[in-house]
Amino acid sequence: MQSNYLQLADLAKKIEYRENIKLDDFKNVKKYLDSFHEVKEEDLCNLYHSVRFLRNTCINSKKNQDTILSANLLPAFINILKKLLDMQLMVLNKEMLLKCNKICMEFLGNLVVQNNAAVKSVWDLCSSFMLFHIMSNMDSHGKDITCMVLFNCLKEREELFEKEDDIWLLISIIEHCINYEDAEWGVFVIQLVIRCKNFTLLYKNLIDYPEYRLFLLDVLLEDLNCCKYISKEETFLFFAENFESKSLCIMMLVAEDCQQFHEESLLLYKTLSLLCEATSHVKFTLLRQKKSLMQCALGLLKNIASVDLTVNINEKSPTFGFKRDLIRLIGNMSYQNEAIQNEVHDSGGIPLILNACSIDEKNPYIMQWSIFATRNLCEGNVRNQRVIKDLEQQGLASNDILTDSHVCVKIIDGKVKLGPIDYT
């Protein structure tokens, strides 16, 4: 039968042929796979076409998926896949071996599509170490095929990569996504990861991989921006606490040019960007009411005002735009949030915000975000409006807070009005 697998694989492309495949046909394939006590290089071509036949039979056919499971063919197939992986260093025809590995993953991908029983069987038989081994011995396209299988196996699970050894598989998927721009299925798997219950634990386990943490933060940001699969609020509360605990890194970077501080500061800045985006979603009530986060942002704003952060700053520097995003965070949290408005008032934050109402090439659009923050701080808050009115009454020219702001601030009918100074 094995000599006919090329022909059978071609026939299985046709729906009328697929509909007439019987249980005995799959049992014959199992018998063929079971016959290999060891796989030799000359066997690769026939094995390729036998698996290609299996792959094609599963196309849009739940009947054939179920029949393959009924034939108990999957354990025999997984055994062959393990033998192929063990051949990596012994085979001269690497291209044919790669084709065999790819077709094996394509078969598993077709088998598990919309079939929960197949998903369970594949996941029970494929260990994380085995899948990591497969990822390590594939080209970029083959890795993405493997991610397709993983996605279908993991998409209904609430917790992912639960065992300690699973972290290596996660690392290999992240590496694939970073290095291969067409890693569509890899990105789909990572989107599952950032929405799973144990995501923060997985993030902690990547402590030695700051580049991978940055990638996960980028995916989270994209997830928020598209608003399709917004992650759990607990995730952003975790990052708020992470930001608070590590915020001094940005000040340490000024004092000491160290690679470790540079990486931590990049993570800190990306975390701040994430928190800015998350606090713009009013549904994250607990995050937007987190006073310790507000106090941290105000504390950093005060420290930055007293330290020169302009030395050697360019668009790739961790501190580029940092002051702007602190103000953006304060403005977002203050929106229709009286408790946070009062917290900013009591901490002396309003003058800090007003002092930022100027053009700053190290913080693009900081004036616009400062005006936005001032508006949100004063909306419906008489105490904060009074602060602005008192500053206005002191006179712009004699007031240190507003002297360099180039912004005219007035309270009209209980509403804050900001705009450029008219020097005419």
Tab-separated table of C-alpha atoms in Angstrom:
chain	number	residue	atom	x	y	z
A	1	MET	CA	0.000	0.000	0.000
A	2	GLN	CA	2.836	2.403	0.815
A	3	SER	CA	3.841	2.626	-2.841
A	4	ASN	CA	0.394	4.117	-3.581
A	5	TYR	CA	0.401	6.879	-0.966
A	6	LEU	CA	1.388	9.544	-3.480
A	7	GLN	CA	-1.678	8.687	-5.573
A	8	LEU	CA	-3.941	8.349	-2.522
A	9	ALA	CA	-2.803	11.721	-1.153
A	10	ASP	CA	-3.728	13.361	-4.458
A	11	LEU	CA	-7.107	11.624	-4.491
A	12	ALA	CA	-7.824	12.830	-0.944
A	13	LYS	CA	-7.835	16.403	-2.218
A	14	LYS	CA	-11.236	15.659	-3.775
A	15	ILE	CA	-14.234	15.911	-1.475
A	16	GLU	CA	-16.059	13.016	-3.127
A	17	TYR	CA	-13.120	10.727	-2.387
A	18	ARG	CA	-12.763	11.948	1.205
A	19	GLU	CA	-16.409	11.228	1.906
A	20	ASN	CA	-15.950	7.532	0.998
A	21	ILE	CA	-12.871	6.777	3.105
A	22	LYS	CA	-13.533	3.937	5.570
A	23	LEU	CA	-12.226	2.976	8.998
A	24	ASP	CA	-10.235	0.128	7.453
A	25	ASP	CA	-8.355	2.598	5.251
A	26	PHE	CA	-7.059	4.396	8.330
A	27	LYS	CA	-6.307	1.098	10.078
A	28	ASN	CA	-4.111	0.180	7.119
A	29	VAL	CA	-2.202	3.433	7.555
A	30	LYS	CA	-1.780	2.650	11.247
A	31	LYS	CA	-0.450	-0.801	10.377
A	32	TYR	CA	2.057	0.812	8.018
A	33	LEU	CA	3.209	3.299	10.669
A	34	ASP	CA	3.458	0.554	13.295
A	35	SER	CA	5.802	-1.401	11.003
A	36	PHE	CA	8.647	1.043	11.618
A	37	HIS	CA	10.828	-0.081	14.490
A	38	GLU	CA	13.240	2.515	13.199
A	39	VAL	CA	12.984	5.054	10.400
A	40	LYS	CA	15.702	5.118	7.771
A	41	GLU	CA	16.504	7.875	5.334
A	42	GLU	CA	15.144	5.907	2.387
A	43	ASP	CA	11.762	5.685	4.170
A	44	LEU	CA	11.231	9.448	4.312
A	45	CYS	CA	9.561	9.860	0.920
A	46	ASN	CA	6.879	7.199	1.538
A	47	LEU	CA	6.322	8.469	5.084
A	48	TYR	CA	5.879	11.969	3.711
A	49	HIS	CA	3.129	10.885	1.311
A	50	SER	CA	1.401	8.686	3.915
A	51	VAL	CA	1.117	11.656	6.296
A	52	ARG	CA	0.145	13.886	3.384
A	53	PHE	CA	-2.710	11.453	2.737
A	54	LEU	CA	-3.811	11.766	6.381
A	55	ARG	CA	-3.559	15.552	6.232
A	56	ASN	CA	-5.729	15.768	3.113
A	57	THR	CA	-8.398	13.415	4.473
A	58	CYS	CA	-9.052	15.835	7.381
A	59	ILE	CA	-9.833	18.839	5.195
A	60	ASN	CA	-13.359	19.990	6.124
A	61	SER	CA	-14.219	16.477	7.309
A	62	LYS	CA	-15.117	15.915	10.950
A	63	LYS	CA	-16.128	12.386	9.969
A	64	ASN	CA	-12.571	11.548	8.945
A	65	GLN	CA	-11.126	13.324	11.984
A	66	ASP	CA	-13.293	11.145	14.242
A	67	THR	CA	-12.503	8.010	12.248
A	68	ILE	CA	-8.761	8.599	12.619
A	69	LEU	CA	-9.247	8.801	16.382
A	70	SER	CA	-11.403	5.636	16.314
A	71	ALA	CA	-8.663	3.793	14.438
A	72	ASN	CA	-6.272	4.621	17.313
A	73	LEU	CA	-3.906	5.943	14.678
A	74	LEU	CA	-2.689	8.972	16.590
A	75	PRO	CA	-0.317	7.152	19.038
A	76	ALA	CA	1.352	5.404	16.105
A	77	PHE	CA	1.717	8.722	14.300
A	78	ILE	CA	3.202	10.482	17.372
A	79	ASN	CA	5.693	7.634	17.697
A	80	ILE	CA	6.795	8.216	14.092
A	81	LEU	CA	7.072	11.962	14.748
A	82	LYS	CA	9.387	11.262	17.698
A	83	LYS	CA	11.547	9.031	15.505
A	84	LEU	CA	11.789	11.795	12.910
A	85	LEU	CA	12.920	14.246	15.586
A	86	ASP	CA	15.599	11.785	16.720
A	87	MET	CA	16.962	11.654	13.153
A	88	GLN	CA	17.985	15.334	13.014
A	89	LEU	CA	21.724	14.691	13.327
A	90	MET	CA	21.846	11.477	11.292
A	91	VAL	CA	20.121	12.351	8.022
A	92	LEU	CA	21.962	13.741	5.021
A	93	ASN	CA	18.775	14.782	3.237
A	94	LYS	CA	17.837	17.566	5.666
A	95	GLU	CA	15.372	19.083	3.212
A	96	MET	CA	13.290	15.899	3.013
A	97	LEU	CA	13.347	15.507	6.778
A	98	LEU	CA	12.133	19.096	7.181
A	99	LYS	CA	9.319	18.415	4.703
A	100	CYS	CA	8.299	15.361	6.743
A	101	ASN	CA	8.249	17.349	9.973
A	102	LYS	CA	6.188	20.110	8.349
A	103	ILE	CA	3.634	17.723	6.865
A	104	CYS	CA	3.300	16.050	10.259
A	105	MET	CA	2.393	19.363	11.898
A	106	GLU	CA	0.026	20.223	9.025
A	107	PHE	CA	-1.758	16.914	9.628
A	108	LEU	CA	-2.114	17.657	13.341
A	109	GLY	CA	-3.316	21.157	12.468
A	110	ASN	CA	-6.064	19.797	10.211
A	111	LEU	CA	-6.952	17.087	12.724
A	112	VAL	CA	-7.640	19.438	15.647
A	113	VAL	CA	-9.630	22.117	13.799
A	114	GLN	CA	-13.082	22.369	15.440
A	115	ASN	CA	-12.711	18.934	17.018
A	116	ASN	CA	-12.470	18.901	20.822
A	117	ALA	CA	-11.803	15.168	21.023
A	118	ALA	CA	-8.860	15.527	18.648
A	119	VAL	CA	-7.557	18.517	20.619
A	120	LYS	CA	-7.575	16.494	23.827
A	121	SER	CA	-5.860	13.508	22.206
A	122	VAL	CA	-3.132	15.602	20.586
A	123	TRP	CA	-2.488	17.635	23.742
A	124	ASP	CA	-2.317	14.478	25.888
A	125	LEU	CA	0.193	12.826	23.528
A	126	CYS	CA	2.427	15.830	22.740
A	127	SER	CA	4.590	16.979	25.637
A	128	SER	CA	5.881	20.530	25.891
A	129	PHE	CA	9.414	19.205	25.493
A	130	MET	CA	8.450	17.476	22.263
A	131	LEU	CA	6.802	20.618	20.866
A	132	PHE	CA	9.825	22.674	21.942
A	133	HIS	CA	12.032	20.149	20.093
A	134	ILE	CA	9.848	20.518	17.003
A	135	MET	CA	10.038	24.340	17.159
A	136	SER	CA	13.820	24.143	17.496
A	137	ASN	CA	14.197	22.036	14.352
A	138	MET	CA	11.845	23.903	12.018
A	139	ASP	CA	12.314	26.816	9.672
A	140	SER	CA	10.179	29.908	10.268
A	141	HIS	CA	7.252	28.627	8.207
A	142	GLY	CA	7.328	25.274	9.977
A	143	LYS	CA	7.379	26.994	13.358
A	144	ASP	CA	4.261	28.943	12.447
A	145	ILE	CA	2.527	25.709	11.420
A	146	THR	CA	3.425	24.303	14.848
A	147	CYS	CA	1.948	27.441	16.436
A	148	MET	CA	-1.260	26.790	14.480
A	149	VAL	CA	-1.522	23.405	16.198
A	150	LEU	CA	-0.775	24.998	19.570
A	151	PHE	CA	-3.379	27.707	19.051
A	152	ASN	CA	-6.135	25.196	18.349
A	153	CYS	CA	-5.103	23.116	21.349
A	154	LEU	CA	-4.909	26.058	23.759
A	155	LYS	CA	-7.686	28.425	22.707
A	156	GLU	CA	-10.315	27.003	25.101
A	157	ARG	CA	-7.985	26.804	28.112
A	158	GLU	CA	-7.939	29.406	30.892
A	159	GLU	CA	-4.416	28.652	32.096
A	160	LEU	CA	-1.524	28.063	29.696
A	161	PHE	CA	2.027	26.737	30.018
A	162	GLU	CA	1.368	25.715	33.599
A	163	LYS	CA	4.436	23.509	34.184
A	164	GLU	CA	7.911	24.855	34.775
A	165	ASP	CA	9.256	23.147	31.636
A	166	ASP	CA	6.558	24.851	29.565
A	167	ILE	CA	8.427	28.166	29.794
A	168	TRP	CA	10.935	26.966	27.188
A	169	LEU	CA	8.143	26.349	24.722
A	170	LEU	CA	6.771	29.837	25.421
A	171	ILE	CA	10.243	31.327	24.897
A	172	SER	CA	10.588	29.553	21.545
A	173	ILE	CA	7.213	30.961	20.419
A	174	ILE	CA	8.172	34.510	21.451
A	175	GLU	CA	11.518	34.157	19.645
A	176	HIS	CA	9.658	33.031	16.547
A	177	CYS	CA	7.343	36.059	16.706
A	178	ILE	CA	10.232	38.490	17.163
A	179	ASN	CA	12.386	37.037	14.388
A	180	TYR	CA	9.732	36.217	11.769
A	181	GLU	CA	7.555	39.082	10.586
A	182	ASP	CA	4.888	36.752	9.160
A	183	ALA	CA	4.431	34.828	12.427
A	184	GLU	CA	0.630	35.094	12.309
A	185	TRP	CA	-0.138	31.927	14.280
A	186	GLY	CA	2.650	32.660	16.737
A	187	VAL	CA	1.069	36.033	17.494
A	188	PHE	CA	-2.325	34.326	17.894
A	189	VAL	CA	-0.778	32.045	20.548
A	190	ILE	CA	0.774	35.029	22.356
A	191	GLN	CA	-2.616	36.782	22.331
A	192	LEU	CA	-4.003	33.735	24.133
A	193	VAL	CA	-1.124	33.964	26.595
A	194	ILE	CA	-1.729	37.607	27.549
A	195	ARG	CA	-5.397	36.877	28.236
A	196	CYS	CA	-4.926	33.676	30.246
A	197	LYS	CA	-5.349	33.545	34.018
A	198	ASN	CA	-1.687	32.867	34.777
A	199	PHE	CA	-0.210	35.466	32.411
A	200	THR	CA	1.428	37.500	35.182
A	201	LEU	CA	3.169	34.365	36.476
A	202	LEU	CA	4.486	33.651	32.979
A	203	TYR	CA	5.683	37.263	32.727
A	204	LYS	CA	7.540	36.917	36.045
A	205	ASN	CA	9.239	33.752	34.785
A	206	LEU	CA	10.804	35.777	31.958
A	207	ILE	CA	12.881	37.845	34.394
A	208	ASP	CA	16.095	36.992	32.504
A	209	TYR	CA	14.577	37.909	29.142
A	210	PRO	CA	13.821	41.664	29.095
A	211	GLU	CA	13.492	41.669	25.286
A	212	TYR	CA	10.711	39.071	25.507
A	213	ARG	CA	8.947	41.028	28.241
A	214	LEU	CA	9.021	44.093	25.995
A	215	PHE	CA	7.442	42.036	23.223
A	216	LEU	CA	4.632	40.870	25.519
A	217	LEU	CA	3.983	44.478	26.563
A	218	ASP	CA	3.771	45.457	22.885
A	219	VAL	CA	1.200	42.719	22.276
A	220	LEU	CA	-0.783	43.901	25.310
A	221	LEU	CA	-0.742	47.453	23.963
A	222	GLU	CA	-1.974	46.271	20.586
A	223	ASP	CA	-4.650	44.234	22.335
A	224	LEU	CA	-5.889	47.380	24.089
A	225	ASN	CA	-5.713	49.505	20.957
A	226	CYS	CA	-7.801	47.141	18.834
A	227	CYS	CA	-10.348	46.683	21.686
A	228	LYS	CA	-11.210	43.199	20.383
A	229	TYR	CA	-9.891	41.035	23.216
A	230	ILE	CA	-9.301	43.435	26.098
A	231	SER	CA	-7.363	41.668	28.842
A	232	LYS	CA	-8.405	41.306	32.464
A	233	GLU	CA	-8.098	44.306	34.793
A	234	GLU	CA	-6.009	42.182	37.179
A	235	THR	CA	-3.260	42.175	34.555
A	236	PHE	CA	-3.041	45.971	34.515
A	237	LEU	CA	-3.189	46.177	38.315
A	238	PHE	CA	-0.163	43.862	38.337
A	239	PHE	CA	1.702	46.185	35.981
A	240	ALA	CA	0.685	49.208	38.055
A	241	GLU	CA	2.309	47.635	41.112
A	242	ASN	CA	5.311	46.641	39.003
A	243	PHE	CA	5.646	50.235	37.817
A	244	GLU	CA	5.407	51.607	41.346
A	245	SER	CA	8.057	49.240	42.693
A	246	LYS	CA	10.575	49.897	39.904
A	247	SER	CA	9.943	53.540	39.106
A	248	LEU	CA	13.211	54.698	40.671
A	249	CYS	CA	15.089	52.997	37.818
A	250	ILE	CA	14.421	56.008	35.644
A	251	MET	CA	16.275	58.210	38.142
A	252	MET	CA	19.103	55.699	38.566
A	253	LEU	CA	19.652	55.762	34.815
A	254	VAL	CA	20.544	59.437	35.057
A	255	ALA	CA	23.202	58.767	37.679
A	256	GLU	CA	24.753	55.635	36.164
A	257	ASP	CA	24.930	54.542	32.531
A	258	CYS	CA	24.469	50.805	33.109
A	259	GLN	CA	23.024	48.291	30.649
A	260	GLN	CA	20.924	46.644	33.364
A	261	PHE	CA	19.337	49.974	34.319
A	262	HIS	CA	18.849	50.791	30.646
A	263	GLU	CA	16.870	47.559	30.067
A	264	GLU	CA	14.810	48.067	33.222
A	265	SER	CA	14.067	51.636	32.196
A	266	LEU	CA	12.920	50.509	28.755
A	267	LEU	CA	10.542	48.088	30.461
A	268	LEU	CA	9.423	50.817	32.846
A	269	TYR	CA	8.702	53.241	30.018
A	270	LYS	CA	6.798	50.581	28.072
A	271	THR	CA	4.842	49.747	31.233
A	272	LEU	CA	3.969	53.433	31.604
A	273	SER	CA	2.729	53.486	27.984
A	274	LEU	CA	0.597	50.443	28.766
A	275	LEU	CA	-0.870	52.065	31.885
A	276	CYS	CA	-1.614	55.254	29.927
A	277	GLU	CA	-3.588	53.246	27.402
A	278	ALA	CA	-5.323	51.088	30.032
A	279	THR	CA	-6.454	54.088	32.118
A	280	SER	CA	-8.102	55.564	29.026
A	281	HIS	CA	-10.636	52.697	29.274
A	282	VAL	CA	-13.212	53.745	31.877
A	283	LYS	CA	-14.180	50.098	32.440
A	284	PHE	CA	-10.951	49.570	34.414
A	285	THR	CA	-12.390	51.181	37.535
A	286	LEU	CA	-9.964	49.747	40.092
A	287	LEU	CA	-6.948	50.775	38.048
A	288	ARG	CA	-8.230	54.331	37.543
A	289	GLN	CA	-8.895	54.693	41.286
A	290	LYS	CA	-5.484	53.382	42.377
A	291	LYS	CA	-4.152	56.234	44.534
A	292	SER	CA	-0.708	54.699	44.975
A	293	LEU	CA	-0.227	54.772	41.194
A	294	MET	CA	-1.229	58.428	41.075
A	295	GLN	CA	1.158	59.256	43.939
A	296	CYS	CA	3.954	57.407	42.148
A	297	ALA	CA	3.347	59.373	38.937
A	298	LEU	CA	3.308	62.692	40.830
A	299	GLY	CA	6.460	61.740	42.735
A	300	LEU	CA	8.281	60.972	39.504
A	301	LEU	CA	7.043	64.206	37.980
A	302	LYS	CA	8.472	66.141	40.939
A	303	ASN	CA	11.805	64.283	40.740
A	304	ILE	CA	12.096	64.840	37.015
A	305	ALA	CA	11.502	68.554	37.559
A	306	SER	CA	14.542	68.675	39.862
A	307	VAL	CA	16.925	66.512	37.770
A	308	ASP	CA	18.348	67.173	34.340
A	309	LEU	CA	16.961	64.381	32.123
A	310	THR	CA	17.764	66.125	28.876
A	311	VAL	CA	21.364	64.934	28.517
A	312	ASN	CA	21.872	62.594	25.543
A	313	ILE	CA	18.155	61.972	25.143
A	314	ASN	CA	16.907	60.933	21.719
A	315	GLU	CA	13.900	59.005	20.436
A	316	LYS	CA	15.510	55.688	21.451
A	317	SER	CA	16.245	56.787	25.023
A	318	PRO	CA	14.118	55.272	27.820
A	319	THR	CA	13.358	58.769	29.118
A	320	PHE	CA	12.155	60.168	25.783
A	321	GLY	CA	8.509	61.188	26.279
A	322	PHE	CA	8.511	59.947	29.877
A	323	LYS	CA	7.384	63.229	31.430
A	324	ARG	CA	4.622	63.575	28.833
A	325	ASP	CA	3.280	60.105	29.604
A	326	LEU	CA	3.301	60.750	33.346
A	327	ILE	CA	1.038	63.724	32.690
A	328	ARG	CA	-1.061	61.658	30.316
A	329	LEU	CA	-1.521	59.038	33.046
A	330	ILE	CA	-2.538	61.694	35.584
A	331	GLY	CA	-4.990	63.212	33.107
A	332	ASN	CA	-6.573	59.839	32.300
A	333	MET	CA	-6.982	58.904	35.951
A	334	SER	CA	-8.471	62.310	36.787
A	335	TYR	CA	-11.251	62.071	34.226
A	336	GLN	CA	-14.587	62.230	36.106
A	337	ASN	CA	-12.768	60.841	39.149
A	338	GLU	CA	-13.153	63.164	42.154
A	339	ALA	CA	-10.998	61.076	44.501
A	340	ILE	CA	-8.015	61.255	42.133
A	341	GLN	CA	-8.677	64.947	41.369
A	342	ASN	CA	-8.467	65.663	45.097
A	343	GLU	CA	-5.371	63.487	45.459
A	344	VAL	CA	-3.571	65.573	42.830
A	345	HIS	CA	-4.716	68.786	44.560
A	346	ASP	CA	-3.545	67.665	48.013
A	347	SER	CA	-0.186	66.539	46.649
A	348	GLY	CA	0.491	69.875	44.964
A	349	GLY	CA	0.237	68.366	41.519
A	350	ILE	CA	-1.686	71.126	39.719
A	351	PRO	CA	1.281	73.543	39.513
A	352	LEU	CA	3.424	70.665	38.177
A	353	ILE	CA	0.915	70.058	35.401
A	354	LEU	CA	0.692	73.765	34.534
A	355	ASN	CA	4.471	74.084	34.418
A	356	ALA	CA	4.503	71.446	31.670
A	357	CYS	CA	2.329	73.588	29.379
A	358	SER	CA	5.218	74.370	27.049
A	359	ILE	CA	6.872	72.958	23.965
A	360	ASP	CA	9.458	70.312	24.848
A	361	GLU	CA	11.268	68.454	22.069
A	362	LYS	CA	12.114	65.625	24.484
A	363	ASN	CA	8.405	65.196	25.248
A	364	PRO	CA	6.372	65.632	22.055
A	365	TYR	CA	2.789	66.879	22.562
A	366	ILE	CA	3.369	67.478	26.273
A	367	MET	CA	1.526	70.818	26.068
A	368	GLN	CA	-1.593	69.150	24.664
A	369	TRP	CA	-1.550	66.428	27.339
A	370	SER	CA	-1.005	69.043	30.065
A	371	ILE	CA	-4.030	71.004	28.864
A	372	PHE	CA	-6.011	67.750	28.734
A	373	ALA	CA	-4.931	66.868	32.301
A	374	THR	CA	-5.792	70.357	33.598
A	375	ARG	CA	-9.227	70.170	32.025
A	376	ASN	CA	-9.914	66.762	33.646
A	377	LEU	CA	-8.610	67.926	37.029
A	378	CYS	CA	-10.972	70.912	37.042
A	379	GLU	CA	-14.088	69.326	35.604
A	380	GLY	CA	-16.734	69.368	38.339
A	381	ASN	CA	-14.125	70.143	41.013
A	382	VAL	CA	-14.485	73.591	42.614
A	383	ARG	CA	-11.317	73.256	44.735
A	384	ASN	CA	-9.140	72.653	41.691
A	385	GLN	CA	-10.873	75.420	39.760
A	386	ARG	CA	-10.081	77.763	42.641
A	387	VAL	CA	-6.372	76.893	42.392
A	388	ILE	CA	-6.376	77.917	38.735
A	389	LYS	CA	-8.345	81.097	39.491
A	390	ASP	CA	-5.950	82.075	42.294
A	391	LEU	CA	-2.982	81.620	39.985
A	392	GLU	CA	-4.736	83.726	37.355
A	393	GLN	CA	-5.394	86.503	39.866
A	394	GLN	CA	-1.720	86.590	40.902
A	395	GLY	CA	-0.912	87.730	37.398
A	396	LEU	CA	0.912	85.788	34.752
A	397	ALA	CA	4.006	87.974	34.629
A	398	SER	CA	4.678	87.795	38.380
A	399	ASN	CA	3.872	84.116	38.845
A	400	ASP	CA	6.781	81.670	38.630
A	401	ILE	CA	4.500	78.714	37.939
A	402	LEU	CA	3.018	80.138	34.753
A	403	THR	CA	5.796	82.456	33.586
A	404	ASP	CA	7.270	79.967	31.105
A	405	SER	CA	4.096	78.100	30.221
A	406	HIS	CA	3.030	80.335	27.295
A	407	VAL	CA	-0.525	79.307	28.161
A	408	CYS	CA	-3.384	81.533	29.236
A	409	VAL	CA	-5.514	79.876	31.948
A	410	LYS	CA	-8.933	81.219	32.958
A	411	ILE	CA	-12.033	79.970	34.780
A	412	ILE	CA	-15.198	81.020	32.958
A	413	ASP	CA	-18.612	79.952	34.295
A	414	GLY	CA	-17.009	77.253	36.417
A	415	LYS	CA	-15.070	75.768	33.492
A	416	VAL	CA	-11.367	75.894	32.846
A	417	LYS	CA	-10.326	77.594	29.606
A	418	LEU	CA	-6.774	77.225	28.331
A	419	GLY	CA	-5.156	78.674	25.264
A	420	PRO	CA	-2.033	80.464	23.969
A	421	ILE	CA	-1.147	83.842	25.446
A	422	ASP	CA	-2.096	86.804	23.291
A	423	TYR	CA	1.002	89.020	23.260
A	424	THR	CA	-0.539	91.650	20.944
